[in-house]
Coordinates of C-alpha atoms in Angstrom, one line a residue:
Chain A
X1 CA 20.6 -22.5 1.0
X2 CA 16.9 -22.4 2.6
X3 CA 15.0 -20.6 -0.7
X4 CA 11.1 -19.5 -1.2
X5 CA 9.8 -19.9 -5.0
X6 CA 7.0 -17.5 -4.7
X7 CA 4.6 -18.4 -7.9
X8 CA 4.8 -21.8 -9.7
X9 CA 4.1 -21.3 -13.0
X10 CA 6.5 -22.7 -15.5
X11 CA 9.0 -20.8 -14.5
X12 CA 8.9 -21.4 -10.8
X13 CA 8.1 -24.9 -11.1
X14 CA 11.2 -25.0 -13.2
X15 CA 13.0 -22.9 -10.9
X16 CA 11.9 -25.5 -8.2
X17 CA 13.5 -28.6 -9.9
X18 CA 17.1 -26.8 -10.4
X19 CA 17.5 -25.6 -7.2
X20 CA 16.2 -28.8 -5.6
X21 CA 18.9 -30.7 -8.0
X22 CA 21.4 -28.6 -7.0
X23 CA 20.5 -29.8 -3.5
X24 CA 19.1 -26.4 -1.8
X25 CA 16.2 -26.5 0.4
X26 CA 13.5 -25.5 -1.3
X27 CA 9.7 -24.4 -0.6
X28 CA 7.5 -23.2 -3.9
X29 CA 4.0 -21.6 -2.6
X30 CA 0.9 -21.0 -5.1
X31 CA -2.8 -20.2 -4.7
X32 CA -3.1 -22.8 -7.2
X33 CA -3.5 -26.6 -7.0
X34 CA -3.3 -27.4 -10.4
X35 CA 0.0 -24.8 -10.6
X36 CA 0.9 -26.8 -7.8
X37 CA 0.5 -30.0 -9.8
X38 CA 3.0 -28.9 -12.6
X39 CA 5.7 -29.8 -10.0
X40 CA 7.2 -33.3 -11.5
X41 CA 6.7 -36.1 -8.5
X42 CA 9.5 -36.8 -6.9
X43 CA 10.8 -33.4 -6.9
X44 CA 12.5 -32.4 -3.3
X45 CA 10.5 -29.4 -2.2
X46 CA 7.7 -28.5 0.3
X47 CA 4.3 -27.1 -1.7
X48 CA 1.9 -24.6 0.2
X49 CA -1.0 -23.4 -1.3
X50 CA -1.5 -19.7 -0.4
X51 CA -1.0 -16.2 -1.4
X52 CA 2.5 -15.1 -1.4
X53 CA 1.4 -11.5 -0.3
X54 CA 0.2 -13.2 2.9
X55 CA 2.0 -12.7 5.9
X56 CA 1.3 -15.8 7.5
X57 CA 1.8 -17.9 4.6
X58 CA 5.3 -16.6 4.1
X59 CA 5.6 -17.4 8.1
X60 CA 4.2 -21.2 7.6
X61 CA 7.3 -21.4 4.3
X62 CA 9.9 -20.6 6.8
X63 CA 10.5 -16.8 5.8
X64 CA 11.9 -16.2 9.1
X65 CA 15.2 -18.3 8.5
X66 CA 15.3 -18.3 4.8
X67 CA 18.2 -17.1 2.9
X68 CA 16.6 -16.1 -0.4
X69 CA 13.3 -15.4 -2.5
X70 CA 12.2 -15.6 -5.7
X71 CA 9.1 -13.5 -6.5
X72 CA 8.2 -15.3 -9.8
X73 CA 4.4 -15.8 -9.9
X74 CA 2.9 -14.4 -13.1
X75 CA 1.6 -11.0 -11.5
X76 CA 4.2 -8.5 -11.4
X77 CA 2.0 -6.4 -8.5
X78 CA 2.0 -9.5 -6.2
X79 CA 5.9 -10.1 -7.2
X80 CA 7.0 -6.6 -6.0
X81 CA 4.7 -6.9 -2.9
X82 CA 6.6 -10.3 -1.7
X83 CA 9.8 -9.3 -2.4
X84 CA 9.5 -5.9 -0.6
X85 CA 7.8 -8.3 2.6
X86 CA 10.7 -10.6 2.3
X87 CA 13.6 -7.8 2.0
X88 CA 12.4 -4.7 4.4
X89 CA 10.3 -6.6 7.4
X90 CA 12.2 -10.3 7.1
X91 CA 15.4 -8.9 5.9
X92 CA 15.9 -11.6 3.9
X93 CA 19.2 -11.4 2.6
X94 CA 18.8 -12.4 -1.0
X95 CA 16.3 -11.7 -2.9
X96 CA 14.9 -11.7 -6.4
X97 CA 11.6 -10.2 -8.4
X98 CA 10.8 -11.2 -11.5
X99 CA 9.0 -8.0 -13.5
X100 CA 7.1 -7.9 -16.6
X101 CA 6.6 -4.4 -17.6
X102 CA 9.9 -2.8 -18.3
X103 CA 8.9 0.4 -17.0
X104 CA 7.9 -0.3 -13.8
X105 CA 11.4 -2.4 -14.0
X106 CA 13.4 0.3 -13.8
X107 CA 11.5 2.2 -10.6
X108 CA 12.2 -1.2 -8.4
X109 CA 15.8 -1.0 -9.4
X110 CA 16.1 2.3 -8.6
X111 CA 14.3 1.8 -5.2
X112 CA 16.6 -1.2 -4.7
X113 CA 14.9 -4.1 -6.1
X114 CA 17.1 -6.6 -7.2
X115 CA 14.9 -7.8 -10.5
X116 CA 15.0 -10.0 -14.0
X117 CA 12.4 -8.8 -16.5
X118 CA 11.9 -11.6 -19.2
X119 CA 10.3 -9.1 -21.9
X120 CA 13.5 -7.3 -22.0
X121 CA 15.6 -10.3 -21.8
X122 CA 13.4 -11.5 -24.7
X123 CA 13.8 -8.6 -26.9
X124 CA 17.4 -8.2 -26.3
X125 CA 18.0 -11.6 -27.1
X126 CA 15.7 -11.8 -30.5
X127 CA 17.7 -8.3 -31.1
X128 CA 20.8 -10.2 -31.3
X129 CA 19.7 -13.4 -33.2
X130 CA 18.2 -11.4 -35.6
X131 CA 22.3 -9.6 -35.4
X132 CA 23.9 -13.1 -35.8
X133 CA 21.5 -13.9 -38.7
X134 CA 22.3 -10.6 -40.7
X135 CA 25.9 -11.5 -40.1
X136 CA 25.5 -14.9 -42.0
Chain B
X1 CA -6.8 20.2 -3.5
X2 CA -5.8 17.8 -7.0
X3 CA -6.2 14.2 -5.9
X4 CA -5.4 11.3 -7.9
X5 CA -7.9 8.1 -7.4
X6 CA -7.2 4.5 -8.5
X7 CA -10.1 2.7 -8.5
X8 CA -13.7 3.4 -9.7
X9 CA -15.4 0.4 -7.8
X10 CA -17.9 1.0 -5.3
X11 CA -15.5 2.3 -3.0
X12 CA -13.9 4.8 -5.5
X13 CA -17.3 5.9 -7.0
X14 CA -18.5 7.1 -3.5
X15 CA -15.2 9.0 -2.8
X16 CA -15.3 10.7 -6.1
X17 CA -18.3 12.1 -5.1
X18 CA -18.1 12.9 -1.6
X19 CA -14.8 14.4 -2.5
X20 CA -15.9 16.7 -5.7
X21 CA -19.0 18.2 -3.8
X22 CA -16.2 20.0 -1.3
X23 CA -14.6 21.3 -4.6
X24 CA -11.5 19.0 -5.1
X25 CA -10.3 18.1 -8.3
X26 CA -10.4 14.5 -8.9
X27 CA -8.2 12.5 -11.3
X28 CA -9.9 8.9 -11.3
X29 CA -7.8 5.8 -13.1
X30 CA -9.8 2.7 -13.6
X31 CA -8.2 -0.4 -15.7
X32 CA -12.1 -1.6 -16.3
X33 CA -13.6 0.3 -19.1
X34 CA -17.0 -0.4 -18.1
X35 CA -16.4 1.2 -14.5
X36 CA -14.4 4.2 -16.0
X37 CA -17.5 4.7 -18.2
X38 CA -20.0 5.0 -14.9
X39 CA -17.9 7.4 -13.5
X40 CA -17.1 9.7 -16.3
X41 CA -21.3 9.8 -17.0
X42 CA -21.9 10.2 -13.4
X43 CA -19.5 13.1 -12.3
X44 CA -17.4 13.7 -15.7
X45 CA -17.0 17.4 -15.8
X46 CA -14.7 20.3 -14.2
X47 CA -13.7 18.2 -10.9
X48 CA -13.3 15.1 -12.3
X49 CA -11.4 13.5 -15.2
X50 CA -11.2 9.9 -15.6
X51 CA -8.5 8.0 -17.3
X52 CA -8.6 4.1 -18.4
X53 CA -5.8 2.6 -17.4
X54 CA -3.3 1.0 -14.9
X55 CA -2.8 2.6 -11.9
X56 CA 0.3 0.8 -11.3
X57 CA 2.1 1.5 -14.4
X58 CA 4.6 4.6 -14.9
X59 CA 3.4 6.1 -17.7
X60 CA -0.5 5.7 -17.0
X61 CA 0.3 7.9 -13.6
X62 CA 2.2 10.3 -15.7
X63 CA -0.9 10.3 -18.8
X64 CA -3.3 11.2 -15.9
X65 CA -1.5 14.1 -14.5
X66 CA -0.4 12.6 -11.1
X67 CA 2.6 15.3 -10.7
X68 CA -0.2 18.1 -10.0
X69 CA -1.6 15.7 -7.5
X70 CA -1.3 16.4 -3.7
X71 CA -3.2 13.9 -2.1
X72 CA -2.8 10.0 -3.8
X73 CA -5.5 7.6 -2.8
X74 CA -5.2 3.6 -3.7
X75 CA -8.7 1.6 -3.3
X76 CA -9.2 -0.8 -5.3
X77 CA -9.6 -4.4 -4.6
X78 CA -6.5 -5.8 -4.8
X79 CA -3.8 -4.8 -2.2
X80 CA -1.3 -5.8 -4.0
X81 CA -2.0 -3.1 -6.7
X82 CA -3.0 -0.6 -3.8
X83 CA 0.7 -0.9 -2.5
X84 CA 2.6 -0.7 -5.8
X85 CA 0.3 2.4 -7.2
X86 CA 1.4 4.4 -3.8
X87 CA 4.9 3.2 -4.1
X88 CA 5.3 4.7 -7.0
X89 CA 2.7 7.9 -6.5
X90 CA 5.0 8.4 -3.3
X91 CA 8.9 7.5 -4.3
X92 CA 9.0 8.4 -8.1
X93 CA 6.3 11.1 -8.3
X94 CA 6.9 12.9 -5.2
X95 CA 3.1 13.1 -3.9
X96 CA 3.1 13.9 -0.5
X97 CA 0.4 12.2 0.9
X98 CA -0.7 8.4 -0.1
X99 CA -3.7 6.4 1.2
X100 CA -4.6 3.0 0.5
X101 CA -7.4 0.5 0.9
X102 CA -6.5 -3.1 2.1
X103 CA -8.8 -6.2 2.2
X104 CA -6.5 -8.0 4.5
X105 CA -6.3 -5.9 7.9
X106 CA -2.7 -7.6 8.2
X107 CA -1.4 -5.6 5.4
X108 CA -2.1 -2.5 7.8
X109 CA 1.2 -3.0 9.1
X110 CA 2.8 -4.1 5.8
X111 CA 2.0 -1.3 4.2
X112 CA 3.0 1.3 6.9
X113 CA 6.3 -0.4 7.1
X114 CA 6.8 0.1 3.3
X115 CA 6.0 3.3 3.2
X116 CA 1.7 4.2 2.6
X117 CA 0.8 7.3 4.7
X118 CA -2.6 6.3 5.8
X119 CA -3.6 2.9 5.6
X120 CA -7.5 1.9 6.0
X121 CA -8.9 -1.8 6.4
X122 CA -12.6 -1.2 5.5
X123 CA -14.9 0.7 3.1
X124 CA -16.4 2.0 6.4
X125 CA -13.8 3.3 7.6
X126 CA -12.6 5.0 4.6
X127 CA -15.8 7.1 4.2
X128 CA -14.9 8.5 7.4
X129 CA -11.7 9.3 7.8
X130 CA -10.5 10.7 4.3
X131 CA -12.3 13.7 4.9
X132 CA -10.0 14.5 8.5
X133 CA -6.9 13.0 6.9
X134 CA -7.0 15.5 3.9
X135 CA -7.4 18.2 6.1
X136 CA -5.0 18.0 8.6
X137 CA -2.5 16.7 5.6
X138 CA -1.6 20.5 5.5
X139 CA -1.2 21.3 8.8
X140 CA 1.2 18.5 9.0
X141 CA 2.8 18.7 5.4
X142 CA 3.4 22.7 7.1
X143 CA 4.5 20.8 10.6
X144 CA 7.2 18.5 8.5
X145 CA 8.9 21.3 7.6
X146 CA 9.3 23.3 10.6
X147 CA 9.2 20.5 13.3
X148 CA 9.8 16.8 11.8
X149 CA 8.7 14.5 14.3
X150 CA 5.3 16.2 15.3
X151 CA 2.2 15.9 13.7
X152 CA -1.6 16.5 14.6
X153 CA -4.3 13.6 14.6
X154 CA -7.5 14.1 15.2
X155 CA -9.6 10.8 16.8
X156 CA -13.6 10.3 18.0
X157 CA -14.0 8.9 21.5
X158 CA -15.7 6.1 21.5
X159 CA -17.8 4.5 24.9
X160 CA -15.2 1.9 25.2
X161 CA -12.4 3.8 25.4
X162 CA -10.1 3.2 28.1
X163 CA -9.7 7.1 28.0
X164 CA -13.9 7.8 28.1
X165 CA -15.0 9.0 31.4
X166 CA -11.0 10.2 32.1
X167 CA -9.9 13.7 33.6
X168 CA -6.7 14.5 30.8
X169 CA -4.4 14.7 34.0
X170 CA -4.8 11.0 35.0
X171 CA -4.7 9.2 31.0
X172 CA -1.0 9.8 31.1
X173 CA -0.5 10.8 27.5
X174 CA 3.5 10.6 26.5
X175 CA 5.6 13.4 26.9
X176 CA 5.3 16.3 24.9
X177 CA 2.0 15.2 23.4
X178 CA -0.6 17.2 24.6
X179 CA -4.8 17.5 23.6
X180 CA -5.1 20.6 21.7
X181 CA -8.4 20.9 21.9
X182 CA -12.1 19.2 22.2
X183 CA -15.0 19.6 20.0
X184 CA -18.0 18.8 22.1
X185 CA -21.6 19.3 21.1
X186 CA -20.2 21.1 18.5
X187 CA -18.3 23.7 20.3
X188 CA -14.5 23.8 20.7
X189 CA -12.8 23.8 23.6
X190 CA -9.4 24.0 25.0
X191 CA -8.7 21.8 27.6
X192 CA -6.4 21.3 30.7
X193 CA -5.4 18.3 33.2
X194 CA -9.4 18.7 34.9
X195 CA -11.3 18.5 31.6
X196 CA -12.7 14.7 31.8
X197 CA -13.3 13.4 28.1
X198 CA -16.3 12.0 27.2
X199 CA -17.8 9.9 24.5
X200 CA -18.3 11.9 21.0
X201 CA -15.6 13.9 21.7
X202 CA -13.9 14.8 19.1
X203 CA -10.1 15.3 20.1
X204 CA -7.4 17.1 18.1
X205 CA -4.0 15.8 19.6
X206 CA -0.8 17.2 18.9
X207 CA 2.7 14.9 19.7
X208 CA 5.0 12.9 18.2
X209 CA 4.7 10.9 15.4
X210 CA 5.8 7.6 16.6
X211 CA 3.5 7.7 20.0
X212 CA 0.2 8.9 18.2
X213 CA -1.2 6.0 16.5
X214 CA -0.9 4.3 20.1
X215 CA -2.9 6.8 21.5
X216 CA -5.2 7.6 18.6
X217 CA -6.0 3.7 19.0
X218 CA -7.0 4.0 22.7
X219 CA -9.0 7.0 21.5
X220 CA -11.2 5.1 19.1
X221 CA -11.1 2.1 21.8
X222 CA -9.2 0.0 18.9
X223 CA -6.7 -3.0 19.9
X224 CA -3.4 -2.2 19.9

């Protein structure tokens, strides 16, 4: 698959190296150099510096053709603003926002977001470690 | 008329009070204390409440009171935050009408396409046109209901409009849009095919909603 990593903080830049391993096509695009730098050398992917919420920067990454998006940078605003670019005017047919504030979580998915929110991931999962722990 | 206003910068300080001198209440959400503060001591009263906060987040919106809101207006400097605070003003609150300020004229189009009801690329432009877009937001909130697709605009002609100098006959306007009238020198006046438009005309045009911005463009001699 041809896939966009918008944001390359740890998570995208980690994002980056498993999807390049598993031998996609990949393009990661930050305002930052130095996020940019996190990316290990040698890893298979194309970097542009940019903002994701530009329109021309997603046209330089190839969002024309690309089969999926990843809206992971660390601002949940700029997050819902690529992936709504990518999905309504590119039609982009998969994509994926990454959402910090649970509340605002649950409006995307009812508008149709398709979305991961790593605070509730966290707390469910210290919920059930703290579960296994009672248990023992 | 209750609006909600995210953003107290420059931009958002000047609407609040061009907006609470014609007697609308204003709701103003800032997420910078310091800016909250210069509002609320300059115009903190009757017409305008001011909440610190962020305008993009659910239950902020819901602390401030945007369900009494009829009018929803986005400006601060971050499109981004403009888009997602209309989004959800628009498709979870049910506010009618939603306006938003963005830095990068490209967005225009991005935000149309998702949804924002009036979009505006420059605090100049916004000082002008909130005033005329709140009014006829009635008349065409009233228009929805009866007759979907039509809606009324209202557009300055400016000297290099292709349409300056034109009788209304020859400008070729699509069908079943027509120019409802012409304020001129201050005096209204309803036109036919012979009336030529001039420059500071004011038009009030009447038509359907997908041909107007076209020729609300060519009004204001914009590129289209």
């Amino acid at each position: 698959m041809y896939i966009i990593i918008a944001g390359c903080g740890k998570i995208g830049a980690n994002l980056v190296k498993k999807l390049s391993n598993d031998g996609h096509d990949v393009v990661v695009i930050d305002p930052s150099e130095e996020n940019l730098s996190q990316l290990e050398n040698g890893t298979n992917c194309l970097a542009i510096t940019g903002m994701p919420i530009d329109e021309d920067i997603l046209k330089s990454a190839g969002i024309e053709h690309a089969d999926a998006l990843c809206a992971v940078s660390s601002d949940d605003n700029v997050n819902i603003m690529t992936a709504q670019i990518a999905r309504q005017l590119y039609h982009v047919p998969r994509v994926v926002t990454r959402c910090y504030d649970p509340g605002k979580d649950e409006v995307l998915q009812q508008m149709g977001l398709c979305t991961v929110c790593p605070t509730m991931l966290t707390v469910e999962r210290i919920g059930l470690l703290l579960g296994e722990t009672e248990e023992n | 008329m209750r609006i909600v206003i995210v953003g107290g910068g420059n931009v958002g300080y000047y609407l609040v009070k061009t907006l609470m001198a014609e007697k609308h209440r204003i709701m103003l959400i800032d997420s910078n204390r310091a800016r909250c503060e210069r509002v609320e001591n300059a115009f903190g009263g009757a017409y305008v409440e001011v909440t610190h906060g962020d305008g993009t987040s659910v239950d902020c919106l819901r602390d401030a009171g945007i369900y009494h809101a009829e009018a929803f207006i986005a400006v601060t400097g971050q499109d981004q935050n403009n888009l997602v605070s209309c989004q959800l003003a628009k498709d979870f609150f049910g506010v009618k009408r939603t306006i938003a300020r963005v830095k990068n004229p490209k967005n225009i189009r991005v935000f149309e396409q998702l949804g924002v009801d009036s979009v505006i690329s420059s605090t100049a432009r916004i000082a002008g046109s909130i005033d005329q877009e709140l009014d006829w937001a009635d008349v065409n909130s009233l228009l929805t209901q009866k007759a979907t697709h039509v809606r009324v605009r209202e557009a300055l002609v400016v000297p290099g409009s292709p349409y300056n100098g034109k009788r209304l006959g020859e400008i070729g306007l699509p069908k079943g849009m027509i120019v409802v009238c012409i304020v001129r020198d201050g005096e209204a006046l309803v036109p036919d095919g012979e009336t030529r438009l001039a420059a500071d005309d004011n038009v009030v045009i009447l038509g359907n909603e997908a041909d107007l911005p076209r020729v609300i463009s060519a009004v204001r001699g914009e590129e289209i």
